[in-house]
Amino acid sequence: MNILVTGGAGFIGSNLCRLLLEEHPEDQVSVLDALTYAGNLSTIEDLETNERFRFHQGRIEDGAAVRRVLKDDHIEALINCAAETHNDRSLLEAGDFLATNVMGVYELLEVVREMKIPKLVHVSTDEVYGSTATGAFTEESPLKPNTPYSASKAAGDLLCRAYFVSYETPVVVTRGGNTYGPYQYPEKLISFFATRLVEDKKVPVYGEGEQVREWIHVRDHASGIDAALRKGESGQIYNVSDKNERVNKEIVQILLARLGKGDELVKKIPDPRKGAHDMRYSMASEKLRSLGWAPQVPFEEGLGDAIDWYAHHQNWWRPIVAKPEFQAFIKRFYGPGLGEDL
Ligand code: TYD
């Protein structure tokens, strides 16, 4: 199959490309990526010598660019991993989130409809369901997003639903849990903290670190997307989750222990997300499992390997965190005093 992965120079997209090329020797994999702050060519450097891999720069909001790649590379399936994904950034400024996560998805749906592409998989998130103290969200649970980021993802998901109902556009939506592993832009809990701790810099725990996230290794998340592509039914939604609920402060302790660092590097700060900080995410993923998918990476092993990966791949993340853009975000989000103090 000829597959286009939009956002393929990002975290989940690049890991998905690796999985597709390894697991499906008959597949051709094309990437369209805008190379925003979170997409880097260094993330896909290892793929560029593969003759079944092609890279194109462009935005999903640019329908003409998407059309060109679909035509030139004879694409038979499109997987949309392109998104603005960081809650903290969306709390500062939501415009880019709406442009990519809503208008970009609209453009993709229009192009897929017009060009009769046989399959579109839209990669979404558990955050569209909001937070729950007990139980687990199913694909039928109501959408109650709490941040501009999660609201923009929910809007994209609803557009997918509407295109299937209105035009029978062959779209499948996946909703993944909190994902960890190699090549994650160093702004999320695990990638941010691992990279800072390596440099002996303090890490900011929001509030008391009591929030619960359900973690899945990026390889398992990618294989879930792949299963949804090959076995999922159009118009359906599939949760992609592993049963790994962890309190943030437990993750922090694992990071410290693995990197041989002490508690003095942990700094609890007043919760910058305030009311928008979801307390707990949890999803039931029986629907996808009934298609034969199951996560394979044990959490302790996967997290240990991921932390080691950041320790051993400083040549990947040091140029990223040295960029003025990255430094400016830290200062702007955590405040000038806190930014320097951190
Ligand atoms: P994050 O990795 O941003 O993912 P999400 O908000 O999508 O779940 O955050 C995971 C959890 O870690 C969340 O409860 C917020 C918390 N957190 C911190 O305590 N400090 C940080 O610097 C970051 C980035 C997150």
Coordinates of C-alpha atoms and ligand atoms in Angstrom, one line a residue:
M1 CA 0.0 0.0 0.0
N2 CA 1.2 3.6 -0.7
I3 CA 0.6 5.5 2.6
L4 CA 0.9 9.2 3.3
V5 CA 1.6 10.1 6.9
T6 CA 0.9 13.8 7.5
G7 CA 2.9 15.1 10.5
G8 CA 5.4 12.3 9.9
A9 CA 8.3 14.3 11.2
G10 CA 6.8 14.5 14.6
F11 CA 6.8 12.1 17.5
I12 CA 3.9 9.7 16.8
G13 CA 4.1 10.2 13.0
S14 CA 7.9 9.3 12.7
N15 CA 7.5 6.3 14.9
L16 CA 4.5 5.2 12.9
C17 CA 6.6 5.5 9.7
R18 CA 9.3 3.3 11.2
L19 CA 6.8 0.7 12.1
L20 CA 5.1 0.7 8.7
L21 CA 8.5 0.4 6.9
E22 CA 9.6 -2.4 9.2
E23 CA 6.4 -4.4 9.4
H24 CA 5.1 -4.0 5.9
P25 CA 7.9 -4.5 3.3
E26 CA 5.4 -3.9 0.5
D27 CA 4.4 -0.4 1.8
Q28 CA 5.7 2.9 0.4
V29 CA 5.6 5.6 3.0
S30 CA 5.4 9.3 2.1
V31 CA 5.5 12.1 4.7
L32 CA 4.0 15.6 4.4
D33 CA 5.1 17.7 7.3
A34 CA 5.1 21.5 7.9
L35 CA 8.2 21.3 10.0
T36 CA 6.8 23.6 12.7
Y37 CA 8.7 23.9 15.9
A38 CA 7.7 20.2 16.8
G39 CA 8.6 18.6 13.5
N40 CA 12.3 18.2 12.8
L41 CA 14.2 16.6 9.9
S42 CA 16.6 15.1 12.5
T43 CA 13.6 13.0 13.7
I44 CA 13.4 11.2 10.4
E45 CA 17.1 11.2 9.5
D46 CA 17.3 7.4 9.8
L47 CA 14.4 7.0 7.3
E48 CA 15.7 9.2 4.5
T49 CA 18.0 6.6 3.0
N50 CA 15.1 4.1 2.7
E51 CA 14.1 3.8 -0.9
R52 CA 10.4 3.2 0.1
F53 CA 10.3 6.5 2.0
R54 CA 9.7 10.0 0.6
F55 CA 9.5 13.4 2.4
H56 CA 7.6 16.5 1.3
Q57 CA 7.4 19.7 3.2
G58 CA 3.9 21.3 3.5
R59 CA 0.9 22.0 5.7
I60 CA -2.3 20.0 5.9
E61 CA -4.2 23.3 5.8
D62 CA -2.8 23.7 2.2
G63 CA -5.2 21.6 0.2
A64 CA -3.2 22.1 -3.0
A65 CA 0.0 20.7 -1.4
V66 CA -1.9 17.7 0.0
R67 CA -3.5 17.0 -3.5
R68 CA -0.1 17.2 -5.2
V69 CA 1.5 14.6 -2.9
L70 CA -1.6 12.3 -3.0
K71 CA -1.4 12.4 -6.8
D72 CA 2.4 12.2 -7.3
D73 CA 2.9 9.4 -4.9
H74 CA -0.2 7.4 -5.9
I75 CA -1.4 7.4 -2.3
E76 CA -4.0 4.8 -1.3
A77 CA -4.3 5.7 2.4
L78 CA -3.7 8.8 4.4
I79 CA -2.9 8.8 8.2
N80 CA -3.2 12.2 9.8
C81 CA -0.7 12.6 12.6
A82 CA -0.3 16.4 12.0
A83 CA -1.5 18.3 15.0
E84 CA -0.6 21.0 17.5
T85 CA -0.6 18.9 20.7
H86 CA 0.7 20.7 23.8
N87 CA -1.9 21.8 26.3
D88 CA 0.3 24.4 27.9
R89 CA 0.9 26.1 24.6
S90 CA -2.8 26.1 23.8
L91 CA -3.5 27.9 27.1
L92 CA -1.2 30.7 25.9
E93 CA -2.5 30.9 22.3
A94 CA -5.0 28.7 20.6
G95 CA -4.9 30.1 17.0
D96 CA -2.4 27.5 15.7
F97 CA -4.4 24.7 17.3
L98 CA -7.6 25.7 15.5
A99 CA -5.8 26.2 12.2
T100 CA -4.2 22.8 12.1
N101 CA -6.5 20.6 14.3
V102 CA -9.7 22.0 12.8
M103 CA -9.1 23.6 9.5
G104 CA -6.3 21.2 8.6
V105 CA -8.6 18.2 9.2
Y106 CA -11.3 19.9 7.2
E107 CA -8.9 20.3 4.2
L108 CA -7.9 16.7 4.5
L109 CA -11.5 15.5 4.5
E110 CA -12.3 17.6 1.5
V111 CA -9.3 16.3 -0.5
V112 CA -10.0 12.7 0.5
R113 CA -13.6 13.1 -0.6
E114 CA -12.8 14.8 -3.8
M115 CA -9.9 12.4 -4.8
K116 CA -11.7 9.3 -3.6
I117 CA -8.8 8.2 -1.5
P118 CA -9.8 4.7 -0.1
K119 CA -8.9 5.4 3.5
L120 CA -8.2 8.2 6.0
V121 CA -7.1 7.5 9.5
H122 CA -7.4 10.5 11.8
V123 CA -5.2 10.3 14.9
S124 CA -6.8 11.9 17.9
T125 CA -6.5 11.7 21.7
D126 CA -8.2 10.6 24.9
E127 CA -8.3 14.2 25.9
V128 CA -11.4 14.8 23.9
Y129 CA -13.4 13.0 26.6
G130 CA -12.3 15.3 29.3
S131 CA -11.4 14.0 32.8
T132 CA -13.0 11.2 34.9
A133 CA -12.5 10.3 38.5
T134 CA -13.6 6.7 38.1
G135 CA -14.2 4.2 35.3
A136 CA -12.9 4.3 31.7
F137 CA -14.1 6.2 28.6
T138 CA -15.5 4.1 25.8
E139 CA -15.8 5.3 22.2
E140 CA -19.5 6.2 23.1
S141 CA -18.6 8.5 25.9
P142 CA -19.6 12.1 25.5
L143 CA -16.9 14.6 24.4
K144 CA -16.1 17.1 27.2
P145 CA -12.8 18.7 26.3
N146 CA -11.4 21.2 28.9
T147 CA -8.5 23.0 27.1
P148 CA -8.3 24.8 23.8
Y149 CA -6.1 22.0 22.6
S150 CA -8.5 19.2 23.4
A151 CA -11.5 21.2 22.1
S152 CA -9.7 21.6 18.8
K153 CA -9.1 17.9 18.6
A154 CA -12.7 17.2 19.5
A155 CA -13.8 19.5 16.7
G156 CA -11.6 17.6 14.2
D157 CA -13.1 14.3 15.4
L158 CA -16.6 15.6 14.9
L159 CA -15.8 16.8 11.4
C160 CA -14.6 13.3 10.6
R161 CA -17.9 11.9 11.9
A162 CA -19.9 14.4 9.9
Y163 CA -18.0 13.6 6.7
F164 CA -18.7 9.9 7.1
V165 CA -22.4 10.5 7.8
S166 CA -22.8 13.2 5.1
Y167 CA -20.6 11.9 2.3
E168 CA -19.5 8.3 3.3
T169 CA -16.0 9.6 3.4
P170 CA -14.0 6.5 4.5
V171 CA -12.6 7.9 7.7
V172 CA -11.5 6.1 10.9
V173 CA -10.7 8.0 14.1
T174 CA -8.2 6.7 16.7
R175 CA -7.9 8.1 20.2
G176 CA -4.6 7.4 21.9
G177 CA -3.6 7.7 25.5
N178 CA -0.6 9.6 26.8
T179 CA 2.3 8.4 24.7
Y180 CA 6.0 8.1 25.6
G181 CA 9.1 6.9 23.8
P182 CA 11.9 8.1 21.6
Y183 CA 11.8 11.3 19.5
Q184 CA 9.1 13.1 21.6
Y185 CA 9.6 16.9 21.4
P186 CA 11.0 17.7 24.8
E187 CA 8.0 19.7 26.2
K188 CA 5.9 16.8 27.5
L189 CA 6.1 15.4 31.0
I190 CA 8.5 12.5 30.3
S191 CA 10.5 14.0 27.4
F192 CA 10.8 17.4 29.1
F193 CA 11.8 16.0 32.5
A194 CA 14.2 13.4 31.1
T195 CA 16.1 16.0 29.1
R196 CA 16.2 18.5 31.9
L197 CA 17.3 16.0 34.5
V198 CA 20.2 14.9 32.2
E199 CA 21.3 18.5 32.4
D200 CA 20.8 18.7 36.2
K201 CA 18.1 21.3 35.7
K202 CA 15.1 21.4 38.0
V203 CA 11.8 19.9 36.8
P204 CA 8.4 21.7 37.4
V205 CA 5.8 19.5 38.9
Y206 CA 2.3 21.1 38.6
G207 CA 0.6 21.2 42.1
E208 CA 1.2 18.1 44.1
G209 CA 1.7 15.8 41.1
E210 CA -1.4 13.9 41.9
Q211 CA -2.9 13.7 38.4
V212 CA -3.3 10.3 36.7
R213 CA -2.4 9.6 33.1
E214 CA -2.8 6.3 31.2
W215 CA 0.5 5.7 29.4
I216 CA 1.2 3.8 26.2
H217 CA 4.5 3.2 24.4
V218 CA 4.7 5.0 21.0
R219 CA 5.4 1.7 19.3
D220 CA 2.2 0.2 20.7
H221 CA 0.3 3.4 19.8
A222 CA 1.7 3.2 16.2
S223 CA 0.7 -0.5 15.9
G224 CA -2.8 0.5 17.1
I225 CA -3.1 3.1 14.3
D226 CA -1.8 0.5 11.9
A227 CA -4.5 -2.0 13.0
A228 CA -7.2 0.7 12.6
L229 CA -5.9 1.4 9.1
R230 CA -6.0 -2.3 8.0
K231 CA -8.9 -3.7 10.0
G232 CA -10.9 -0.7 11.2
E233 CA -14.3 0.1 9.8
S234 CA -15.0 3.5 8.2
G235 CA -17.1 5.8 10.4
Q236 CA -15.8 4.1 13.6
I237 CA -13.7 5.3 16.4
Y238 CA -11.1 3.2 18.2
N239 CA -9.5 3.9 21.5
V240 CA -5.8 3.0 21.6
S241 CA -4.8 2.5 25.3
D242 CA -2.7 0.3 27.5
K243 CA -3.8 -0.3 31.1
N244 CA -1.0 1.7 32.7
E245 CA -2.5 4.4 34.9
R246 CA 0.2 6.2 36.8
V247 CA 0.2 9.2 39.1
N248 CA 2.5 12.0 37.8
K249 CA 4.7 11.9 41.0
E250 CA 5.3 8.2 40.4
I251 CA 6.6 8.9 36.9
V252 CA 8.9 11.6 38.4
Q253 CA 10.4 9.1 40.9
I254 CA 11.1 6.6 38.1
L255 CA 12.8 9.3 36.1
L256 CA 15.0 10.3 39.0
A257 CA 15.9 6.8 39.9
R258 CA 16.8 5.8 36.3
L259 CA 19.0 8.9 35.8
G260 CA 20.5 8.7 39.3
K261 CA 19.3 12.1 40.3
G262 CA 17.9 13.4 43.7
D263 CA 14.7 15.0 44.9
E264 CA 16.4 18.4 45.1
L265 CA 15.8 18.7 41.3
V266 CA 12.0 18.5 41.7
K267 CA 10.3 21.8 42.1
K268 CA 6.6 21.8 42.9
I269 CA 4.9 24.9 41.4
P270 CA 1.4 26.3 41.6
D271 CA -0.6 24.5 38.9
P272 CA -0.2 26.7 35.8
R273 CA -3.2 24.9 34.1
K274 CA -5.5 25.8 37.0
G275 CA -9.1 24.6 36.3
A276 CA -8.0 23.2 32.9
H277 CA -5.8 20.6 34.4
D278 CA -7.5 17.2 33.8
M279 CA -7.2 15.0 36.9
R280 CA -7.4 11.6 35.3
Y281 CA -7.6 9.9 31.8
S282 CA -8.6 6.3 31.3
M283 CA -10.0 4.5 28.3
A284 CA -11.4 1.1 27.4
S285 CA -9.8 -0.3 24.3
E286 CA -11.7 -3.5 23.9
K287 CA -13.0 -2.4 20.5
L288 CA -9.6 -2.2 18.9
R289 CA -8.4 -5.3 20.8
S290 CA -11.3 -7.2 19.2
L291 CA -9.6 -6.6 15.9
G292 CA -6.5 -8.5 17.1
W293 CA -4.5 -5.6 18.4
A294 CA -2.8 -5.6 21.8
P295 CA 0.0 -3.5 23.3
Q296 CA 3.3 -5.4 23.6
V297 CA 5.7 -3.1 25.6
P298 CA 5.7 -3.6 29.4
F299 CA 5.5 -0.2 31.0
E300 CA 8.5 -0.5 33.3
E301 CA 10.7 -1.8 30.5
G302 CA 9.4 0.7 27.9
L303 CA 9.8 3.7 30.2
G304 CA 13.3 2.7 31.3
D305 CA 14.4 2.3 27.7
A306 CA 12.8 5.6 26.8
I307 CA 14.6 7.5 29.6
D308 CA 17.9 5.8 28.5
W309 CA 17.1 6.9 24.9
Y310 CA 17.0 10.6 25.9
A311 CA 20.2 10.1 28.0
H312 CA 22.0 8.5 25.0
H313 CA 20.6 10.8 22.2
Q314 CA 21.6 14.2 23.4
N315 CA 22.7 15.0 19.8
W316 CA 19.0 14.8 18.9
W317 CA 17.5 17.0 21.6
R318 CA 20.3 19.5 22.6
P319 CA 19.9 21.4 19.3
I320 CA 16.2 21.6 19.9
V321 CA 16.3 22.9 23.5
A322 CA 19.0 25.4 22.5
K323 CA 16.7 27.1 20.0
P324 CA 15.4 30.6 20.9
E325 CA 11.8 29.4 20.3
F326 CA 12.1 26.6 22.9
Q327 CA 13.7 29.0 25.5
A328 CA 11.1 31.7 24.8
F329 CA 8.2 29.2 25.5
I330 CA 9.7 28.2 28.8
K331 CA 10.1 31.8 29.9
R332 CA 6.7 32.8 28.7
F333 CA 4.8 29.8 30.2
Y334 CA 6.6 29.5 33.5
G335 CA 7.1 33.3 33.9
P336 CA 10.5 35.1 33.6
G337 CA 11.4 34.5 37.3
L338 CA 10.4 30.9 37.3
G339 CA 11.9 30.4 33.9
E340 CA 15.4 31.5 35.1
D341 CA 15.0 29.7 38.4
L342 CA 14.1 26.5 36.7
Ligands
TYD1 P1 1.7 16.4 29.4 O1 2.9 15.5 29.1 O2 1.8 17.8 29.0 O3 0.4 15.6 28.7 P2 -1.2 15.9 28.9 O4 -1.4 17.2 29.5 O5 -1.6 15.9 27.5 O6 -1.6 14.8 29.8 O7 1.4 16.3 30.9 C1 1.2 15.1 31.6 C2 1.0 15.4 33.1 O8 2.2 16.0 33.6 C3 -0.1 16.5 33.3 O9 -0.9 16.1 34.5 C4 0.6 17.7 33.5 C5 1.9 17.3 34.2 N1 3.1 18.1 33.9 C6 3.9 18.6 35.0 O10 3.6 18.4 36.2 N2 4.9 19.4 34.7 C7 5.3 19.7 33.4 O11 6.3 20.5 33.2 C8 4.5 19.1 32.3 C9 4.9 19.4 30.9 C10 3.4 18.3 32.6

